């Protein structure tokens, strides 16, 4: 090719690229994007995000408002930090934001999005089958046995300082054979393996999906409840007057001659309020999981572009002074007479499990574990901080991860408060 032709070709490519960029710039400048700080090249706004992203984002929302746009590297991110914005993303435009971003992390650690947490919306409906109340009820005896093992472990350590929640899972052969059939469901993994063999094509799960869901059960089903219980107990150790009211309720409703059972929980409204107040101040998943805009859309007058990642900051909502009196104080009594149902996900001021199509499918299980765990800890033991530590010296810092637990694990000294024969029975 002649030199002139090379120059002409290069000029054409340059002009085309320039026009293309200009067109992109003009059409972007016509958009009304949510307000936010100016991003740096390459880094975007990552320099503004500290080790506790929900808190950094909360601080930024005080400047830029309840819907703001940030740039994380090359990705646009929109954050909703108020009840109105949570409703916009999780209810009004739920369908458009019901997907999850595809990243290398989800590809390699979540079996190429063959789990629930990271899967695209189209694959999620079939998972609901696994979390029905009927199934949960069939596993109740496992939860009861596990809880009793936990309580007897505490009894064994009474008088000595010990961390409240440990990561030890006790192996036991819980399976019981049903006299009708040869095989009876032992646990969730057995259900999954049964579904894998199910000839019904709607329910047939591949090996990869079973691995993905097992990962979700471990990630979503273990840390979350223990994190919530640890936060609740930490707050209670700082508020002996709340413990007094809670134990009065449990003594009155249950008496001192048996443990609290799951079916007792509806009769323990104060315990429920403690759980709600804990989830308000210490949401286990404060930013929910990332949602993804499937199409361009207008939300509250702003343009949200396809591919934008969307977070809802429930940590901010839980501290909104227009919704909560003295939001930084732990006051379970604020829920007295206030109808809030976290299970329906329609009270947008308290969304510990999210809302809408991507709401946590494990909410019933999570609530059962937290409420019966907490009620029995208060019923079965008195609690003190070790080494004459004062409640105000208790470290309440958070650490960010899949869930947000305490940075420093809670160490406590327990003493039994029920007749001793009850502990030997567990
Ligand atoms: C205290 C207990 C729990 C809390 C606070 C909690 C919270 C959450 C939250 C906030 C989400 C994200 C919702 C969203 O993206 O909008 C979620 C999703 C999820 N949770 Fe939970 N969870 C808990 C217990 C459980 C349990 C016990 C399981 C399973 C046994 C579970 C399994 C899942 C799964 C599979 C998802 C993904 C749902 C989807 O993407 O469609 N969680 N959870």
Short mmCIF file of N, CA, C and O in Angstrom, two decimals, residues 294-411:
data_model
loop_
_atom_site.label_atom_id
_atom_site.label_comp_id
_atom_site.label_asym_id
_atom_site.label_seq_id
_atom_site.Cartn_x
_atom_site.Cartn_y
_atom_site.Cartn_z
N UNK A 294 -30.69 -4.26 34.36
CA UNK A 294 -30.72 -5.07 33.14
C UNK A 294 -30.93 -4.20 31.91
O UNK A 294 -30.50 -4.54 30.82
N UNK A 295 -31.62 -3.07 32.08
CA UNK A 295 -31.88 -2.14 30.96
C UNK A 295 -31.70 -0.72 31.47
O UNK A 295 -31.76 -0.48 32.68
N UNK A 296 -31.53 0.23 30.52
CA UNK A 296 -31.54 1.64 30.92
C UNK A 296 -32.89 1.93 31.55
O UNK A 296 -33.91 1.41 31.10
N UNK A 297 -32.89 2.77 32.59
CA UNK A 297 -34.20 3.08 33.17
C UNK A 297 -34.14 4.39 33.95
O UNK A 297 -33.06 4.86 34.31
N UNK A 298 -35.29 4.98 34.15
CA UNK A 298 -35.37 6.25 34.91
C UNK A 298 -35.89 5.95 36.30
O UNK A 298 -36.94 5.32 36.44
N UNK A 299 -35.14 6.36 37.31
CA UNK A 299 -35.58 6.12 38.68
C UNK A 299 -35.58 7.45 39.42
O UNK A 299 -34.52 8.11 39.49
N UNK A 300 -36.73 7.84 39.92
CA UNK A 300 -36.85 9.08 40.68
C UNK A 300 -36.28 10.28 39.88
O UNK A 300 -35.60 11.15 40.43
N UNK A 301 -36.51 10.24 38.56
CA UNK A 301 -36.05 11.35 37.70
C UNK A 301 -34.62 11.22 37.21
O UNK A 301 -34.17 12.02 36.40
N UNK A 302 -33.88 10.22 37.67
CA UNK A 302 -32.49 10.05 37.24
C UNK A 302 -32.36 8.89 36.26
O UNK A 302 -33.11 7.91 36.34
N UNK A 303 -31.36 9.01 35.36
CA UNK A 303 -31.11 7.92 34.42
C UNK A 303 -30.15 6.92 35.05
O UNK A 303 -29.07 7.29 35.53
N UNK A 304 -30.55 5.67 35.02
CA UNK A 304 -29.66 4.60 35.48
C UNK A 304 -29.37 3.75 34.25
O UNK A 304 -30.29 3.24 33.61
N UNK A 305 -28.09 3.63 33.92
CA UNK A 305 -27.75 2.94 32.68
C UNK A 305 -27.65 1.44 32.88
O UNK A 305 -27.31 0.96 33.97
N UNK A 306 -27.96 0.75 31.81
CA UNK A 306 -27.84 -0.71 31.80
C UNK A 306 -26.44 -1.11 32.29
O UNK A 306 -25.45 -0.47 31.91
N UNK A 307 -26.35 -2.13 33.11
CA UNK A 307 -25.05 -2.60 33.60
C UNK A 307 -24.59 -1.91 34.87
O UNK A 307 -23.57 -2.28 35.45
N UNK A 308 -25.37 -0.91 35.34
CA UNK A 308 -25.00 -0.24 36.60
C UNK A 308 -25.24 -1.20 37.77
O UNK A 308 -26.24 -1.92 37.79
N UNK A 309 -24.30 -1.20 38.73
CA UNK A 309 -24.52 -2.01 39.95
C UNK A 309 -25.26 -1.16 40.97
O UNK A 309 -24.92 0.01 41.13
N UNK A 310 -26.23 -1.76 41.62
CA UNK A 310 -27.05 -0.99 42.55
C UNK A 310 -26.98 -1.60 43.94
O UNK A 310 -27.12 -2.82 44.10
N UNK A 311 -26.72 -0.75 44.93
CA UNK A 311 -26.72 -1.19 46.33
C UNK A 311 -27.77 -0.39 47.10
O UNK A 311 -27.99 0.79 46.80
N UNK A 312 -28.36 -1.03 48.10
CA UNK A 312 -29.26 -0.31 49.01
C UNK A 312 -28.59 -0.35 50.38
O UNK A 312 -28.27 -1.43 50.90
N UNK A 313 -28.35 0.84 50.95
CA UNK A 313 -27.62 0.90 52.21
C UNK A 313 -28.60 0.87 53.40
O UNK A 313 -29.08 1.91 53.86
N UNK A 314 -28.87 -0.34 53.90
CA UNK A 314 -29.83 -0.46 55.01
C UNK A 314 -29.22 0.06 56.32
O UNK A 314 -29.94 0.38 57.26
N UNK A 315 -27.91 0.14 56.37
CA UNK A 315 -27.23 0.70 57.55
C UNK A 315 -27.62 2.17 57.70
O UNK A 315 -27.90 2.65 58.79
N UNK A 316 -27.65 2.88 56.56
CA UNK A 316 -28.07 4.30 56.57
C UNK A 316 -29.53 4.42 56.97
O UNK A 316 -29.89 5.28 57.78
N UNK A 317 -30.36 3.57 56.36
CA UNK A 317 -31.80 3.66 56.61
C UNK A 317 -32.09 3.42 58.11
O UNK A 317 -32.90 4.10 58.72
N UNK A 318 -31.35 2.48 58.69
CA UNK A 318 -31.53 2.17 60.12
C UNK A 318 -31.11 3.31 61.03
O UNK A 318 -31.43 3.31 62.22
N UNK A 319 -30.35 4.25 60.50
CA UNK A 319 -29.90 5.39 61.31
C UNK A 319 -30.53 6.72 60.89
O UNK A 319 -30.07 7.78 61.29
N UNK A 320 -31.57 6.62 60.08
CA UNK A 320 -32.22 7.84 59.58
C UNK A 320 -33.04 8.48 60.70
O UNK A 320 -34.02 7.90 61.17
N UNK A 321 -32.64 9.68 61.15
CA UNK A 321 -33.35 10.30 62.29
C UNK A 321 -34.79 10.69 61.97
O UNK A 321 -35.58 10.94 62.88
N UNK A 322 -35.14 10.74 60.66
CA UNK A 322 -36.55 11.05 60.35
C UNK A 322 -37.44 9.80 60.53
O UNK A 322 -38.65 9.89 60.57
N UNK A 323 -36.79 8.64 60.63
CA UNK A 323 -37.57 7.40 60.81
C UNK A 323 -37.51 6.89 62.25
O UNK A 323 -38.42 6.22 62.71
N UNK A 324 -36.38 7.16 62.92
CA UNK A 324 -36.15 6.56 64.24
C UNK A 324 -35.74 7.64 65.23
O UNK A 324 -34.80 8.39 64.96
N UNK A 325 -36.41 7.68 66.38
CA UNK A 325 -35.97 8.60 67.46
C UNK A 325 -34.65 8.09 67.99
O UNK A 325 -34.49 6.88 68.16
N UNK A 326 -33.76 8.98 68.33
CA UNK A 326 -32.44 8.61 68.90
C UNK A 326 -31.89 7.37 68.20
O UNK A 326 -31.74 6.31 68.82
N UNK A 327 -31.61 7.46 66.89
CA UNK A 327 -31.28 6.25 66.12
C UNK A 327 -30.01 5.52 66.59
O UNK A 327 -29.86 4.33 66.32
N UNK A 328 -29.12 6.24 67.31
CA UNK A 328 -27.89 5.56 67.74
C UNK A 328 -28.04 4.85 69.08
O UNK A 328 -27.07 4.33 69.62
N UNK A 329 -29.25 4.88 69.62
CA UNK A 329 -29.47 4.19 70.91
C UNK A 329 -30.21 2.88 70.70
O UNK A 329 -31.12 2.79 69.88
N UNK A 330 -29.79 1.87 71.47
CA UNK A 330 -30.40 0.54 71.38
C UNK A 330 -31.65 0.53 72.27
O UNK A 330 -31.54 0.50 73.50
N UNK A 331 -32.82 0.60 71.63
CA UNK A 331 -34.08 0.68 72.39
C UNK A 331 -35.13 -0.25 71.79
O UNK A 331 -35.96 0.18 70.98
N UNK A 332 -35.13 -1.53 72.18
CA UNK A 332 -36.13 -2.47 71.61
C UNK A 332 -37.56 -2.00 71.80
O UNK A 332 -38.42 -2.28 70.97
N UNK A 333 -37.81 -1.22 72.86
CA UNK A 333 -39.19 -0.81 73.16
C UNK A 333 -39.77 0.05 72.03
O UNK A 333 -41.00 0.19 71.94
N UNK A 334 -38.94 0.60 71.15
CA UNK A 334 -39.46 1.44 70.07
C UNK A 334 -40.37 0.63 69.12
O UNK A 334 -41.13 1.18 68.37
N UNK A 335 -40.23 -0.72 69.17
CA UNK A 335 -41.04 -1.55 68.26
C UNK A 335 -42.39 -1.92 68.87
O UNK A 335 -43.21 -2.54 68.20
N UNK A 336 -42.59 -1.51 70.15
CA UNK A 336 -43.87 -1.84 70.78
C UNK A 336 -44.99 -1.11 70.03
O UNK A 336 -44.94 0.11 69.85
N UNK A 337 -45.95 -1.86 69.54
CA UNK A 337 -47.08 -1.27 68.82
C UNK A 337 -46.73 -0.82 67.41
O UNK A 337 -47.57 -0.25 66.72
N UNK A 338 -45.51 -1.04 66.96
CA UNK A 338 -45.13 -0.65 65.60
C UNK A 338 -45.14 -1.91 64.73
O UNK A 338 -44.37 -2.83 64.98
N UNK A 339 -46.03 -1.93 63.76
CA UNK A 339 -46.19 -3.13 62.94
C UNK A 339 -45.09 -3.22 61.89
O UNK A 339 -45.14 -2.53 60.87
N UNK A 340 -44.08 -4.04 62.13
CA UNK A 340 -43.02 -4.20 61.14
C UNK A 340 -42.84 -5.69 60.89
O UNK A 340 -42.58 -6.45 61.81
N UNK A 341 -42.99 -6.07 59.62
CA UNK A 341 -42.84 -7.48 59.29
C UNK A 341 -41.67 -7.65 58.34
O UNK A 341 -41.80 -7.42 57.14
N UNK A 342 -40.51 -8.04 58.90
CA UNK A 342 -39.31 -8.14 58.05
C UNK A 342 -39.43 -9.27 57.04
O UNK A 342 -38.72 -9.30 56.04
N UNK A 343 -40.33 -10.20 57.31
CA UNK A 343 -40.48 -11.36 56.44
C UNK A 343 -41.14 -10.98 55.11
O UNK A 343 -40.80 -11.51 54.06
N UNK A 344 -42.07 -10.03 55.16
CA UNK A 344 -42.73 -9.62 53.92
C UNK A 344 -41.85 -8.67 53.12
O UNK A 344 -42.03 -8.50 51.92
N UNK A 345 -40.92 -7.99 53.79
CA UNK A 345 -40.03 -7.07 53.09
C UNK A 345 -40.76 -5.86 52.55
O UNK A 345 -40.30 -5.23 51.61
N UNK A 346 -41.91 -5.51 53.15
CA UNK A 346 -42.65 -4.34 52.64
C UNK A 346 -42.55 -3.14 53.56
O UNK A 346 -43.07 -2.08 53.26
N UNK A 347 -41.88 -3.30 54.70
CA UNK A 347 -41.60 -2.15 55.57
C UNK A 347 -40.18 -1.72 55.24
O UNK A 347 -39.21 -2.25 55.78
N UNK A 348 -40.09 -0.74 54.34
CA UNK A 348 -38.78 -0.42 53.78
C UNK A 348 -37.85 0.26 54.77
O UNK A 348 -36.68 0.45 54.49
N UNK A 349 -38.37 0.63 55.96
CA UNK A 349 -37.48 1.21 56.97
C UNK A 349 -36.64 0.14 57.67
O UNK A 349 -35.68 0.45 58.35
N UNK A 350 -37.01 -1.13 57.51
CA UNK A 350 -36.22 -2.21 58.12
C UNK A 350 -36.19 -3.40 57.16
O UNK A 350 -37.16 -4.14 57.05
N UNK A 351 -35.07 -3.56 56.49
CA UNK A 351 -34.97 -4.60 55.45
C UNK A 351 -33.77 -5.53 55.68
O UNK A 351 -32.88 -5.63 54.83
N UNK A 352 -33.72 -6.21 56.83
CA UNK A 352 -32.55 -7.05 57.07
C UNK A 352 -32.37 -8.16 56.04
O UNK A 352 -31.27 -8.63 55.81
N UNK A 353 -33.49 -8.58 55.41
CA UNK A 353 -33.41 -9.66 54.42
C UNK A 353 -33.62 -9.15 53.00
O UNK A 353 -33.80 -9.93 52.08
N UNK A 354 -33.62 -7.82 52.81
CA UNK A 354 -33.90 -7.26 51.50
C UNK A 354 -35.39 -7.31 51.21
O UNK A 354 -36.22 -7.46 52.13
N UNK A 355 -35.74 -7.20 49.94
CA UNK A 355 -37.15 -7.17 49.54
C UNK A 355 -37.24 -7.51 48.06
O UNK A 355 -36.26 -7.38 47.33
N UNK A 356 -38.43 -7.95 47.66
CA UNK A 356 -38.64 -8.18 46.22
C UNK A 356 -38.08 -9.51 45.75
O UNK A 356 -37.89 -10.44 46.53
N UNK A 357 -37.83 -9.56 44.45
CA UNK A 357 -37.45 -10.84 43.83
C UNK A 357 -36.16 -11.43 44.37
O UNK A 357 -35.98 -12.64 44.38
N UNK A 358 -35.21 -10.59 44.78
CA UNK A 358 -33.94 -11.12 45.28
C UNK A 358 -33.89 -11.16 46.80
O UNK A 358 -32.80 -11.29 47.38
N UNK A 359 -35.02 -11.04 47.45
CA UNK A 359 -35.03 -11.09 48.91
C UNK A 359 -34.46 -12.44 49.38
O UNK A 359 -34.60 -13.45 48.69
N UNK A 360 -33.85 -12.42 50.56
CA UNK A 360 -33.25 -13.64 51.10
C UNK A 360 -34.28 -14.77 51.20
O UNK A 360 -35.30 -14.62 51.88
N UNK A 361 -34.02 -15.91 50.56
CA UNK A 361 -34.98 -17.02 50.68
C UNK A 361 -34.86 -17.73 52.03
O UNK A 361 -35.74 -18.50 52.40
N UNK A 362 -33.79 -17.45 52.77
CA UNK A 362 -33.57 -18.16 54.05
C UNK A 362 -34.10 -17.40 55.25
O UNK A 362 -33.74 -17.71 56.38
N UNK A 363 -34.98 -16.38 55.01
CA UNK A 363 -35.38 -15.52 56.13
C UNK A 363 -36.08 -16.30 57.25
O UNK A 363 -35.82 -16.05 58.42
N UNK A 364 -36.92 -17.26 56.88
CA UNK A 364 -37.63 -18.00 57.93
C UNK A 364 -36.66 -18.78 58.80
O UNK A 364 -36.75 -18.78 60.03
N UNK A 365 -35.73 -19.44 58.14
CA UNK A 365 -34.74 -20.21 58.87
C UNK A 365 -33.89 -19.27 59.74
O UNK A 365 -33.65 -19.53 60.93
N UNK A 366 -33.43 -18.16 59.12
CA UNK A 366 -32.60 -17.20 59.85
C UNK A 366 -33.30 -16.70 61.10
O UNK A 366 -32.73 -16.69 62.19
N UNK A 367 -34.58 -16.33 60.96
CA UNK A 367 -35.32 -15.81 62.12
C UNK A 367 -35.48 -16.87 63.20
O UNK A 367 -35.32 -16.60 64.38
N UNK A 368 -35.80 -18.08 62.78
CA UNK A 368 -35.97 -19.17 63.76
C UNK A 368 -34.67 -19.35 64.56
O UNK A 368 -34.69 -19.48 65.78
N UNK A 369 -33.54 -19.36 63.85
CA UNK A 369 -32.26 -19.59 64.53
C UNK A 369 -31.95 -18.46 65.51
O UNK A 369 -31.54 -18.70 66.65
N UNK A 370 -32.17 -17.23 65.06
CA UNK A 370 -31.83 -16.10 65.92
C UNK A 370 -32.77 -16.03 67.12
O UNK A 370 -32.31 -15.92 68.27
N UNK A 371 -34.08 -16.10 66.86
CA UNK A 371 -35.02 -15.89 67.95
C UNK A 371 -34.95 -17.00 68.99
O UNK A 371 -34.90 -16.73 70.20
N UNK A 372 -34.90 -18.26 68.54
CA UNK A 372 -34.88 -19.31 69.57
C UNK A 372 -33.49 -19.36 70.23
O UNK A 372 -33.38 -19.65 71.42
N UNK A 373 -32.44 -19.04 69.46
CA UNK A 373 -31.09 -19.00 70.06
C UNK A 373 -31.02 -17.94 71.14
O UNK A 373 -30.63 -18.21 72.29
N UNK A 374 -31.45 -16.74 70.79
CA UNK A 374 -31.37 -15.62 71.74
C UNK A 374 -32.25 -15.87 72.97
O UNK A 374 -31.81 -15.67 74.12
N UNK A 375 -33.47 -16.33 72.74
CA UNK A 375 -34.39 -16.55 73.86
C UNK A 375 -33.79 -17.56 74.83
O UNK A 375 -33.83 -17.37 76.06
N UNK A 376 -33.19 -18.62 74.32
CA UNK A 376 -32.63 -19.64 75.22
C UNK A 376 -31.34 -19.18 75.91
O UNK A 376 -31.08 -19.57 77.05
N UNK A 377 -30.56 -18.35 75.23
CA UNK A 377 -29.36 -17.83 75.90
C UNK A 377 -29.76 -16.98 77.11
O UNK A 377 -29.13 -17.04 78.16
N UNK A 378 -30.82 -16.19 76.94
CA UNK A 378 -31.26 -15.34 78.05
C UNK A 378 -32.00 -16.15 79.12
O UNK A 378 -31.90 -15.86 80.31
N UNK A 379 -32.72 -17.18 78.68
CA UNK A 379 -33.48 -18.00 79.60
C UNK A 379 -32.55 -18.89 80.44
O UNK A 379 -32.74 -19.02 81.65
N UNK A 380 -31.54 -19.43 79.78
CA UNK A 380 -30.73 -20.45 80.44
C UNK A 380 -29.55 -19.94 81.25
O UNK A 380 -29.02 -20.67 82.09
N UNK A 381 -29.14 -18.70 81.03
CA UNK A 381 -27.90 -18.23 81.67
C UNK A 381 -27.99 -16.77 82.08
O UNK A 381 -28.73 -15.99 81.48
N UNK A 382 -27.19 -16.41 83.10
CA UNK A 382 -26.92 -14.99 83.33
C UNK A 382 -25.56 -14.73 82.71
O UNK A 382 -24.71 -15.62 82.66
N UNK A 383 -25.36 -13.50 82.27
CA UNK A 383 -24.16 -13.17 81.50
C UNK A 383 -23.40 -12.01 82.10
O UNK A 383 -24.01 -11.03 82.51
N UNK A 384 -22.07 -12.16 82.11
CA UNK A 384 -21.24 -11.04 82.60
C UNK A 384 -20.03 -10.89 81.72
O UNK A 384 -19.56 -11.88 81.11
N UNK A 385 -19.48 -9.68 81.72
CA UNK A 385 -18.22 -9.47 81.00
C UNK A 385 -17.08 -9.97 81.89
O UNK A 385 -17.18 -9.91 83.13
N UNK A 386 -15.99 -10.48 81.31
CA UNK A 386 -14.91 -11.04 82.13
C UNK A 386 -14.03 -9.94 82.74
O UNK A 386 -14.03 -8.80 82.27
N UNK A 387 -13.30 -10.32 83.77
CA UNK A 387 -12.27 -9.47 84.38
C UNK A 387 -12.76 -8.06 84.74
O UNK A 387 -12.09 -7.08 84.48
N UNK A 388 -13.92 -8.00 85.32
CA UNK A 388 -14.53 -6.72 85.74
C UNK A 388 -14.57 -5.66 84.63
O UNK A 388 -14.51 -4.46 84.88
N UNK A 389 -14.62 -6.14 83.38
CA UNK A 389 -14.71 -5.18 82.27
C UNK A 389 -16.03 -4.41 82.38
O UNK A 389 -17.06 -4.97 82.73
N UNK A 390 -15.94 -3.10 82.12
CA UNK A 390 -17.17 -2.29 82.20
C UNK A 390 -17.90 -2.35 80.85
O UNK A 390 -17.26 -2.38 79.79
N UNK A 391 -19.26 -2.32 80.87
CA UNK A 391 -20.01 -2.38 79.60
C UNK A 391 -19.56 -1.33 78.60
O UNK A 391 -19.49 -1.57 77.41
N UNK A 392 -19.24 -0.11 79.10
CA UNK A 392 -18.85 0.95 78.16
C UNK A 392 -17.50 0.67 77.48
O UNK A 392 -17.16 1.32 76.49
N UNK A 393 -16.74 -0.31 78.04
CA UNK A 393 -15.45 -0.64 77.41
C UNK A 393 -15.58 -1.74 76.35
O UNK A 393 -14.59 -2.13 75.72
N UNK A 394 -16.78 -2.25 76.19
CA UNK A 394 -16.97 -3.33 75.21
C UNK A 394 -16.75 -2.79 73.79
O UNK A 394 -17.33 -1.77 73.42
N UNK A 395 -15.89 -3.47 73.04
CA UNK A 395 -15.58 -3.01 71.68
C UNK A 395 -16.75 -3.32 70.74
O UNK A 395 -17.17 -4.47 70.63
N UNK A 396 -17.29 -2.31 70.10
CA UNK A 396 -18.46 -2.49 69.22
C UNK A 396 -18.08 -2.21 67.76
O UNK A 396 -18.96 -1.91 66.94
N UNK A 397 -16.79 -2.32 67.42
CA UNK A 397 -16.40 -2.06 66.03
C UNK A 397 -16.83 -3.20 65.12
O UNK A 397 -16.93 -4.35 65.55
N UNK A 398 -17.03 -2.85 63.85
CA UNK A 398 -17.45 -3.84 62.85
C UNK A 398 -16.28 -4.23 61.96
O UNK A 398 -15.30 -3.50 61.87
N UNK A 399 -16.44 -5.36 61.30
CA UNK A 399 -15.47 -5.70 60.25
C UNK A 399 -16.27 -6.14 59.03
O UNK A 399 -17.26 -6.88 59.15
N UNK A 400 -15.90 -5.63 57.85
CA UNK A 400 -16.72 -5.85 56.65
C UNK A 400 -16.31 -7.13 55.92
O UNK A 400 -15.14 -7.41 55.73
N UNK A 401 -17.30 -7.91 55.52
CA UNK A 401 -17.05 -9.12 54.72
C UNK A 401 -18.35 -9.54 54.08
O UNK A 401 -19.20 -8.68 53.81
N UNK A 402 -18.55 -10.85 53.89
CA UNK A 402 -19.85 -11.30 53.36
C UNK A 402 -20.97 -10.88 54.31
O UNK A 402 -22.05 -10.51 53.90
N UNK A 403 -20.67 -10.97 55.63
CA UNK A 403 -21.55 -10.37 56.63
C UNK A 403 -20.69 -9.37 57.41
O UNK A 403 -19.49 -9.26 57.16
N UNK A 404 -21.33 -8.64 58.34
CA UNK A 404 -20.55 -7.65 59.10
C UNK A 404 -20.58 -8.00 60.59
O UNK A 404 -21.45 -7.54 61.33
N UNK A 405 -19.66 -8.86 61.02
CA UNK A 405 -19.64 -9.23 62.44
C UNK A 405 -18.85 -8.24 63.27
O UNK A 405 -18.34 -7.24 62.76
N UNK A 406 -18.74 -8.54 64.58
CA UNK A 406 -17.93 -7.70 65.46
C UNK A 406 -16.47 -7.90 65.11
O UNK A 406 -16.04 -9.01 64.80
N UNK A 407 -15.72 -6.81 65.20
CA UNK A 407 -14.28 -6.92 64.89
C UNK A 407 -13.60 -7.76 65.98
O UNK A 407 -12.76 -8.61 65.71
N UNK A 408 -13.99 -7.49 67.23
CA UNK A 408 -13.42 -8.25 68.35
C UNK A 408 -14.51 -9.18 68.89
O UNK A 408 -15.55 -8.70 69.34
N UNK A 409 -14.28 -10.51 68.82
CA UNK A 409 -15.35 -11.43 69.27
C UNK A 409 -15.74 -11.17 70.72
O UNK A 409 -14.92 -10.77 71.54
N UNK A 410 -17.01 -11.40 71.00
CA UNK A 410 -17.53 -11.16 72.35
C UNK A 410 -17.06 -12.29 73.28
O UNK A 410 -17.30 -13.47 73.00
N UNK A 411 -16.42 -11.90 74.38
CA UNK A 411 -16.02 -12.89 75.39
C UNK A 411 -16.88 -12.65 76.63
O UNK A 411 -16.97 -11.52 77.11
#
